[in-house]
XYZ file of N, CA, C and O in Angstrom:
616
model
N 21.087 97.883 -21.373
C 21.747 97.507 -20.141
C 22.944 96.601 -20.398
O 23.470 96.051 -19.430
N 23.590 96.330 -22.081
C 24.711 95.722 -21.910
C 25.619 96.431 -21.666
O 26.728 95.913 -21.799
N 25.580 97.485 -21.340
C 26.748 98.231 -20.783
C 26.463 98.450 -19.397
O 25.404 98.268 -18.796
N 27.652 98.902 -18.949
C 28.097 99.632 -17.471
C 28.224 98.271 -16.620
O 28.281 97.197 -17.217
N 28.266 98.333 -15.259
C 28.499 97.373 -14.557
C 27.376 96.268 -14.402
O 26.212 96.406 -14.779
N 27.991 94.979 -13.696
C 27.230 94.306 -14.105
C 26.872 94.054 -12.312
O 26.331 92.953 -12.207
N 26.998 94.654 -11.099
C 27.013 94.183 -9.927
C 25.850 94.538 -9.994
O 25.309 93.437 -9.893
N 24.922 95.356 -10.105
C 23.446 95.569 -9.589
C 23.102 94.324 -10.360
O 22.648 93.513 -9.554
N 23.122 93.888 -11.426
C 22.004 92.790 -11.856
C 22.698 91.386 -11.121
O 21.940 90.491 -10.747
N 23.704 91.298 -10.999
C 24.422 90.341 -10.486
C 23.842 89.931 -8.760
O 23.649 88.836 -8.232
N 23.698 91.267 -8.258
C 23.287 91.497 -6.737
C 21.746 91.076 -6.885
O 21.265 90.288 -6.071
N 20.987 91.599 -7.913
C 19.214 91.289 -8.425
C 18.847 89.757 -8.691
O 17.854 89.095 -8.392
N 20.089 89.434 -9.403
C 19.968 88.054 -9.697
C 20.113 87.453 -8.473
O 19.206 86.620 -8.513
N 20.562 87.346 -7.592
C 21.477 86.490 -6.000
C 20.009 86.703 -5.222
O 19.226 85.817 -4.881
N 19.859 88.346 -5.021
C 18.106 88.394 -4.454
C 17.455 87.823 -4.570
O 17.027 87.248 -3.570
N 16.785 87.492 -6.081
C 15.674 86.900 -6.879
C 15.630 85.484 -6.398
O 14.643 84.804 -6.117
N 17.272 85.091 -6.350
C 17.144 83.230 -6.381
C 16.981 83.235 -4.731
O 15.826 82.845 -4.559
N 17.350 83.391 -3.926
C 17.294 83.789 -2.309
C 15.675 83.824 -2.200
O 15.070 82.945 -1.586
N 15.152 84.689 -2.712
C 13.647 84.810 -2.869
C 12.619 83.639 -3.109
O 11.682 83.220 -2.430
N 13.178 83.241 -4.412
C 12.366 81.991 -4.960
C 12.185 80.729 -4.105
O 11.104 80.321 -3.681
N 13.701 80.018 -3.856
C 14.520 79.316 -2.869
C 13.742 79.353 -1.856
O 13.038 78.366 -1.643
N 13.667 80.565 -0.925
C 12.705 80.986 0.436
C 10.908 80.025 0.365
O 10.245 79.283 1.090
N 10.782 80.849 -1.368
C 9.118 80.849 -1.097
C 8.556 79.298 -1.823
O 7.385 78.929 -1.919
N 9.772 78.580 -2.266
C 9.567 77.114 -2.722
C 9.497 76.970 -4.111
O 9.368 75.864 -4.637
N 9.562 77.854 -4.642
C 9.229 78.110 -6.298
C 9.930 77.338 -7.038
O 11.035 76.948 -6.661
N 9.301 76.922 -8.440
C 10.532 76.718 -9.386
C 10.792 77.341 -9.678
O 10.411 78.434 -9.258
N 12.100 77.151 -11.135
C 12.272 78.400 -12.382
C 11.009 78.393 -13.199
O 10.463 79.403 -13.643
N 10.602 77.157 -13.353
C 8.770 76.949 -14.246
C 8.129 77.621 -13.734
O 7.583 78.349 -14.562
N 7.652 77.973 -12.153
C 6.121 78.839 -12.171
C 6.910 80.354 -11.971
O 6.226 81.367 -11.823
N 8.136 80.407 -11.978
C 8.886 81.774 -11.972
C 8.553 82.114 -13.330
O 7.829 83.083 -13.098
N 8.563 82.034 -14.252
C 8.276 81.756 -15.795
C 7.267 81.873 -16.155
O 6.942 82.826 -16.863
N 6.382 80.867 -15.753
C 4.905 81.139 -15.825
C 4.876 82.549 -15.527
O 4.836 83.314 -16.490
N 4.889 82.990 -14.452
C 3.824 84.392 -13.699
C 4.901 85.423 -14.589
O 4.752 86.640 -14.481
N 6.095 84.804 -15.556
C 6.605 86.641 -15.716
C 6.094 86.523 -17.563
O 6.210 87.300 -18.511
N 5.493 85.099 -17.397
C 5.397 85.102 -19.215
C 6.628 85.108 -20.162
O 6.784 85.658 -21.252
N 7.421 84.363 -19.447
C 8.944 84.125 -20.087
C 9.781 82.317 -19.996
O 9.468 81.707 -18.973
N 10.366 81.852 -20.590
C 10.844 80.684 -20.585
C 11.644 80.746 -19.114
O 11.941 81.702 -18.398
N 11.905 79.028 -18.954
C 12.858 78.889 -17.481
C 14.062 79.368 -17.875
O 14.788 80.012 -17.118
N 14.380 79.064 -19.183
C 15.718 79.479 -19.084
C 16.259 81.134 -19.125
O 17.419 81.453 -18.862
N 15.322 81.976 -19.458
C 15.329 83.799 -19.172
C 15.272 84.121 -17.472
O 15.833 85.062 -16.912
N 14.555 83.218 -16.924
C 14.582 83.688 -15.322
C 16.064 82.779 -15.016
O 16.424 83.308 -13.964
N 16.703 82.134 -15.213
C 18.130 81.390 -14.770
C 18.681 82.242 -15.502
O 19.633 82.454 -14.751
N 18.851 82.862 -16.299
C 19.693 84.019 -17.044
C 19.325 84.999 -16.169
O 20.052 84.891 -15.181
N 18.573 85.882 -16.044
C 18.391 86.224 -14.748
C 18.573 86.251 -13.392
O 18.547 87.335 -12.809
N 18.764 85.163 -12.762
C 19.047 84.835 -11.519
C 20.862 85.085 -11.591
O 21.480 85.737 -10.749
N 21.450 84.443 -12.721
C 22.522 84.356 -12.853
C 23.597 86.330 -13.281
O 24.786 86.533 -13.525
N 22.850 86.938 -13.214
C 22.668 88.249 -13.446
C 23.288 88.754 -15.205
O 23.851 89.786 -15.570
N 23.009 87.913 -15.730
C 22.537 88.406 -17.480
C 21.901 89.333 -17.429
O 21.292 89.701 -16.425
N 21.921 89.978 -18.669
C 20.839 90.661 -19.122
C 19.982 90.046 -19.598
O 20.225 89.002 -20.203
N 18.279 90.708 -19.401
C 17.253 89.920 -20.075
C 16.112 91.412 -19.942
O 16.171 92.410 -19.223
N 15.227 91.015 -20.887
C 14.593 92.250 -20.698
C 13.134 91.939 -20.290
O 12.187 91.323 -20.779
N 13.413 92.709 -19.073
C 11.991 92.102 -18.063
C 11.487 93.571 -17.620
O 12.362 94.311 -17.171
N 10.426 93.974 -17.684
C 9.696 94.921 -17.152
C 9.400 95.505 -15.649
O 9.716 94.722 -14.753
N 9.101 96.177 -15.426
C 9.116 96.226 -13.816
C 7.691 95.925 -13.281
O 7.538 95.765 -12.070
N 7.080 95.877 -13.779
C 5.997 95.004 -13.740
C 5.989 93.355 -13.631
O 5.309 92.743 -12.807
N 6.609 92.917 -14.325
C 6.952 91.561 -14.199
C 7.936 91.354 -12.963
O 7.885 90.144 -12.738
N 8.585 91.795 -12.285
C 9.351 91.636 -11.463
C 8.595 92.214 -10.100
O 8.964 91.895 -8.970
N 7.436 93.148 -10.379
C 6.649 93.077 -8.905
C 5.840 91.947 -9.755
O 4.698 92.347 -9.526
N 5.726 91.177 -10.312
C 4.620 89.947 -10.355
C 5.434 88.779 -9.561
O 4.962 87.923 -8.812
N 6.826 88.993 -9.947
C 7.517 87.907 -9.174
C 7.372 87.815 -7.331
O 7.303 86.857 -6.562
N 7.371 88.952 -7.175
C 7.628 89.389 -5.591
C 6.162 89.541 -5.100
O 5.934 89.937 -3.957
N 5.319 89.272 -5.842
C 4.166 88.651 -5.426
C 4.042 87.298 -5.173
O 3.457 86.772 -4.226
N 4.769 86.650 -6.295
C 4.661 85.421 -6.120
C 5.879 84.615 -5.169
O 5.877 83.454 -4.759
N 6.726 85.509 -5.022
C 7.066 84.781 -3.718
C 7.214 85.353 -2.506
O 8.144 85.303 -1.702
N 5.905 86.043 -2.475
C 5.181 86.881 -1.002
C 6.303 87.303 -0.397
O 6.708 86.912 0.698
N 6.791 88.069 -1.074
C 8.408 89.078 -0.435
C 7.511 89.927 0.319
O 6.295 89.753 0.238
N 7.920 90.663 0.911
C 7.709 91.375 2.386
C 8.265 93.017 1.756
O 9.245 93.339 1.084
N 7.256 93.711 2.273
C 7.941 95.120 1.690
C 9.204 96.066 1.901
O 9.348 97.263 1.651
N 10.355 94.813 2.623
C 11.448 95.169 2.880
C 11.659 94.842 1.965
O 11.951 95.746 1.182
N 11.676 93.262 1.334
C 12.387 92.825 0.289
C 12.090 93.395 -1.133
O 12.908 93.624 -2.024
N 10.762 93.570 -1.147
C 10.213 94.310 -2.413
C 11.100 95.647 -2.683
O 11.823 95.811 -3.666
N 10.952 96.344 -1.878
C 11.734 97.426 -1.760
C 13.279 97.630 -1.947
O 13.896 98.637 -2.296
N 13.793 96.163 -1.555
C 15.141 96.012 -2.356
C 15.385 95.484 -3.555
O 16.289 95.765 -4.342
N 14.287 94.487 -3.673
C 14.566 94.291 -5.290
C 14.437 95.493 -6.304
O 15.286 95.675 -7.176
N 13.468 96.203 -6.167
C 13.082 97.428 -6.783
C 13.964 98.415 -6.642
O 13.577 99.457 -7.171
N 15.151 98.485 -6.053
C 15.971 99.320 -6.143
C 17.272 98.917 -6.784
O 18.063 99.604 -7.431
N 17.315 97.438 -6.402
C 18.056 96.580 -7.243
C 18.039 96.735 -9.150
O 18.918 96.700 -10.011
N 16.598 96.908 -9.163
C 16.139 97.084 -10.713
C 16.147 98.439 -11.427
O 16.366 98.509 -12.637
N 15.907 99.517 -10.663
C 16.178 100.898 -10.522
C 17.531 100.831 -11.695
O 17.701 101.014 -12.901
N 18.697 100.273 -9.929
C 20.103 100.552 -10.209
C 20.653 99.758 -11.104
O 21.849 99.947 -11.327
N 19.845 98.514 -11.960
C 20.381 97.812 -12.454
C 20.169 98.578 -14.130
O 21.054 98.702 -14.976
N 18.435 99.093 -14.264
C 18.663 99.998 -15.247
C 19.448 101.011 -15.697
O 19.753 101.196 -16.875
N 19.855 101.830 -14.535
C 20.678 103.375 -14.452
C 21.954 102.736 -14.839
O 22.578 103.472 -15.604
N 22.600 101.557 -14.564
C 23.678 101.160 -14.899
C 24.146 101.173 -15.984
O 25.375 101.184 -16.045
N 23.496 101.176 -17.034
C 23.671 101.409 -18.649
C 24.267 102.886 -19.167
O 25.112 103.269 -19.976
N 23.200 103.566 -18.097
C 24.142 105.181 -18.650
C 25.176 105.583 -17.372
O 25.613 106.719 -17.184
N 25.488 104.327 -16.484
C 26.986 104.494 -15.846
C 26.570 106.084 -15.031
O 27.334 107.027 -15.237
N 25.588 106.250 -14.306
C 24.675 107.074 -13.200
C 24.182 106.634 -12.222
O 23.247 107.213 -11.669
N 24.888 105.077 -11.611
C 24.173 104.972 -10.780
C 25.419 105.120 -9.793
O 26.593 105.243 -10.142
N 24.882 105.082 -8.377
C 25.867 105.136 -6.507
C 25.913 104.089 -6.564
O 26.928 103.850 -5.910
N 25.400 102.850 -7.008
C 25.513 101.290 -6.130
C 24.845 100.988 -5.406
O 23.984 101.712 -4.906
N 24.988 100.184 -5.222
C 23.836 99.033 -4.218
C 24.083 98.509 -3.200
O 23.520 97.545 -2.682
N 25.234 99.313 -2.720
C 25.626 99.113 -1.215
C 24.916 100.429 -0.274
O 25.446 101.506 -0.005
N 23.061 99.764 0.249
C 23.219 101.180 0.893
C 22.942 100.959 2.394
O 22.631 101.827 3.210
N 23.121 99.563 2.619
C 22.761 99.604 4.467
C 24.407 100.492 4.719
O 24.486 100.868 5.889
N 25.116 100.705 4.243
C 26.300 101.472 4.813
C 26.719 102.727 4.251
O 27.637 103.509 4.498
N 25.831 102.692 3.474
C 26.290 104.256 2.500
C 26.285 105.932 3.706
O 26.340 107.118 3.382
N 26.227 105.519 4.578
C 26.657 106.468 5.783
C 27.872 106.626 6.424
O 28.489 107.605 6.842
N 28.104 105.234 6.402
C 29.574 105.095 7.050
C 30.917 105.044 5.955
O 32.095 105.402 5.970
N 29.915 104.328 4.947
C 31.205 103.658 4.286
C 31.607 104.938 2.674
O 30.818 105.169 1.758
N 32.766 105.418 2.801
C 32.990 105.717 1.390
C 32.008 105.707 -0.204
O 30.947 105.096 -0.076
N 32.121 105.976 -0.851
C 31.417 105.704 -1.841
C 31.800 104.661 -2.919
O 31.228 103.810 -3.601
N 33.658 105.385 -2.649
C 34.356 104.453 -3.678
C 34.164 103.306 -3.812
O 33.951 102.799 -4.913
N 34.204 102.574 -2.571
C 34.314 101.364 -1.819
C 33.133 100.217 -2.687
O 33.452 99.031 -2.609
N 32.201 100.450 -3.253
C 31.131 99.789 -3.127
C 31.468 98.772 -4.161
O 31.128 97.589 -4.171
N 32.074 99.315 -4.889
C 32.708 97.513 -5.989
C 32.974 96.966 -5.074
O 32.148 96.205 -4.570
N 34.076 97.124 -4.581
C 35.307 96.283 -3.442
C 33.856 95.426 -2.640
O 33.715 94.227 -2.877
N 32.841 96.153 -1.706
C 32.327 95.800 -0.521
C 31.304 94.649 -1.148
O 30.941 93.625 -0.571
N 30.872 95.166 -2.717
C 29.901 93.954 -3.190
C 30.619 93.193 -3.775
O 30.347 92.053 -3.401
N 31.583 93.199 -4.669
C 32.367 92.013 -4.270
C 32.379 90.684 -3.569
O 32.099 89.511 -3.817
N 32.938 91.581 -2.354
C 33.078 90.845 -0.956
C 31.801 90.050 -0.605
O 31.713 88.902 -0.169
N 30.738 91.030 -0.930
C 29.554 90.042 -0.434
C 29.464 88.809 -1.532
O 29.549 87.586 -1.423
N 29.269 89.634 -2.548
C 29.046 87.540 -3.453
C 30.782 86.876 -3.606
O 31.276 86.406 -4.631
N 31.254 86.983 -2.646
C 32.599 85.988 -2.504
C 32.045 84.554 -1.699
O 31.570 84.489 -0.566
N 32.243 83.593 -2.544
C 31.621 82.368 -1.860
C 33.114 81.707 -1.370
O 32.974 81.059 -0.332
N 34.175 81.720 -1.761
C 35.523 81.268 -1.189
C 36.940 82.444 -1.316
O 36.914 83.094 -2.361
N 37.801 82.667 -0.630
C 39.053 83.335 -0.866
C 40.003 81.771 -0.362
O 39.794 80.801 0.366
N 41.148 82.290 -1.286
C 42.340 81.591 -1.434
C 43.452 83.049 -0.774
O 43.169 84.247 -0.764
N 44.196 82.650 -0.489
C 45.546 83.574 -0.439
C 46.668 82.873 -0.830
O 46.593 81.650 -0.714
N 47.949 83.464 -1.374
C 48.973 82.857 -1.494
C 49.806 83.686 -0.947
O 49.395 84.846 -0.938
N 51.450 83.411 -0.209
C 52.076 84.092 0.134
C 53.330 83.717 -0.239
O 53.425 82.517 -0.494
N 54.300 84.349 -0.349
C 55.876 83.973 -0.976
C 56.444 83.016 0.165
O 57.091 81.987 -0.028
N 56.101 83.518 1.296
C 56.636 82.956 2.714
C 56.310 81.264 2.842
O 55.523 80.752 2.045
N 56.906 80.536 3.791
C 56.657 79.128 3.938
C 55.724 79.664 4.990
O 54.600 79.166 5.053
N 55.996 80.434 5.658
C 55.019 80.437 7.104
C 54.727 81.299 7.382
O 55.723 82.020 7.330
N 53.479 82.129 7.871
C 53.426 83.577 7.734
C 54.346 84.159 8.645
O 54.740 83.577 9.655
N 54.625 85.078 8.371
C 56.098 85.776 9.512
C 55.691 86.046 10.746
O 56.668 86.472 11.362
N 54.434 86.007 11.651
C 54.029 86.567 12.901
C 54.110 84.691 13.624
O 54.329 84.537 14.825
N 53.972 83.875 13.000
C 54.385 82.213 12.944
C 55.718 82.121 13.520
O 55.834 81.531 14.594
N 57.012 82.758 12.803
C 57.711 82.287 12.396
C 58.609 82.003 13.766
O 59.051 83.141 13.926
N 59.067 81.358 14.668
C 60.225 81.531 15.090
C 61.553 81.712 15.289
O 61.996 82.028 14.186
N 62.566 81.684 16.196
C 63.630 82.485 15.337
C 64.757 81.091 14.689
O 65.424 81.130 13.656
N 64.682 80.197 15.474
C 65.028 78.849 14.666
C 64.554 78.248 13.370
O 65.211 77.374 12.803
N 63.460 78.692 12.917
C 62.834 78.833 11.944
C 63.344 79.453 11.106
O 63.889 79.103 10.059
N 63.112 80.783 11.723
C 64.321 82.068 10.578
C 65.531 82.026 10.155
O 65.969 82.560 9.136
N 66.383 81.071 11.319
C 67.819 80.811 11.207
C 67.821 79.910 10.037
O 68.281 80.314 8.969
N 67.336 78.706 10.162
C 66.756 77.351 9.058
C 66.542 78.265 7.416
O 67.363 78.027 6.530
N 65.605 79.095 7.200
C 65.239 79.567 6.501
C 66.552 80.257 5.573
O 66.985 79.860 4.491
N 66.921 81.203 6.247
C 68.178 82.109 6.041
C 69.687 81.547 5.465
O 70.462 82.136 4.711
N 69.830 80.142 6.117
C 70.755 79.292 5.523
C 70.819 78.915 4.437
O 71.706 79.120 3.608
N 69.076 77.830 4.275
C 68.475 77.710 3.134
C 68.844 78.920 1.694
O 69.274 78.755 0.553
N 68.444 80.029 2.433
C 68.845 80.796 1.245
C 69.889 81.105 0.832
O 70.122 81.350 -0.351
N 70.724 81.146 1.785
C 72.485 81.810 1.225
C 72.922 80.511 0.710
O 73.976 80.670 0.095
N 72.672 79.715 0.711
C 73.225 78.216 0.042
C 72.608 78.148 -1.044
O 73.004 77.292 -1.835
N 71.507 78.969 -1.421
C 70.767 78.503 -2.629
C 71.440 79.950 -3.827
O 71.526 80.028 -5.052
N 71.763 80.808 -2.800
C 72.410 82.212 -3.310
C 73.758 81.768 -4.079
O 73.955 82.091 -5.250
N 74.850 80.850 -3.176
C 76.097 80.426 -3.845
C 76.119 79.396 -4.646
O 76.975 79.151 -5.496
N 75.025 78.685 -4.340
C 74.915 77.428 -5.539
C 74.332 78.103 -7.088
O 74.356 77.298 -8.019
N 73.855 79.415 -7.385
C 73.394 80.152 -8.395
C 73.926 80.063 -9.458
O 75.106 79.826 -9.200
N 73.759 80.116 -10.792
C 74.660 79.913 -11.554
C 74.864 81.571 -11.477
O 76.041 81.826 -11.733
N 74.225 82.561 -11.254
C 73.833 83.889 -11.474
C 75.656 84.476 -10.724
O 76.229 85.552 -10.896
N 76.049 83.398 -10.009
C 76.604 84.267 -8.662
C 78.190 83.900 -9.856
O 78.143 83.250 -10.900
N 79.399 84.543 -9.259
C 80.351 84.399 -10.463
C 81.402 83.540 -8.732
O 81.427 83.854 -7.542
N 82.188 82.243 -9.687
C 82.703 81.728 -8.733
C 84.193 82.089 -9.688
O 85.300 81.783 -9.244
């Protein structure tokens, strides 16, 4: 599984800790019940590779009394996180896989583990902002910065 993408384990890992988090757990009795150190389930959570059985991962979702919705997504999570190696899997976007494209599903998971966006724009102000005294101000600014150029031939 060090190959192919890394969003299904990445998406497994975000589940898992959401899960734990929910049911009060540490990374220690997460560890305990999979028979692995704290630091393989935080490699894990963090969506590393680690090599965990699927057995051990319904031991987890026992232990933090996931609900057979959630079971059912982690387990598909783990599915797609295996298939990912031989680069065969659809993704793990499927509450929309009706509506939405297929392509899309980097882009849309992405989007979901985006914890902040920044934008930058060339503009001082976005242009739907701008007024036209503004624009006039602006426009001056530039043709003065155009003849002061060394670029420009005097």
């Amino acid at each position: 599984m060090s190959g192919g993408s890394t969003l299904p384990r990445r998406a497994l890992g975000r589940r898992l800790r959401e899960l734990r988090l929910k049911a009060g757990k540490s990374l220690l009795s997460a560890a305990i019940q999979m028979d692995v150190s704290k630091q393989t389930v935080g490699r894990m959570e963090e969506g590393q590779y680690v090599r965990i059985s699927t057995l051990q991962y319904q031991g987890l979702l026992d232990l933090y009394d996931a609900d057979g919705e959630a079971s059912g997504e982690v387990m598909g999570l783990v599915e797609e996180a295996k298939a990912s190696k031989g680069h065969s899997h659809k993704g793990w976007w499927r509450a929309y896989s009706d509506v939405v494209n297929q392509h899309f599903d980097h882009f849309m998971s992405l989007e979901q583990a985006c914890i902040r966006m920044t934008s930058f724009q060339l503009t001082l102000l976005p242009g739907l902002l701008q007024t036209s005294a503004y624009r006039r101000c602006i426009m001056q600014m530039l043709s003065m910065a155009i003849w002061k150029s060394p670029l420009v031939a005097k």
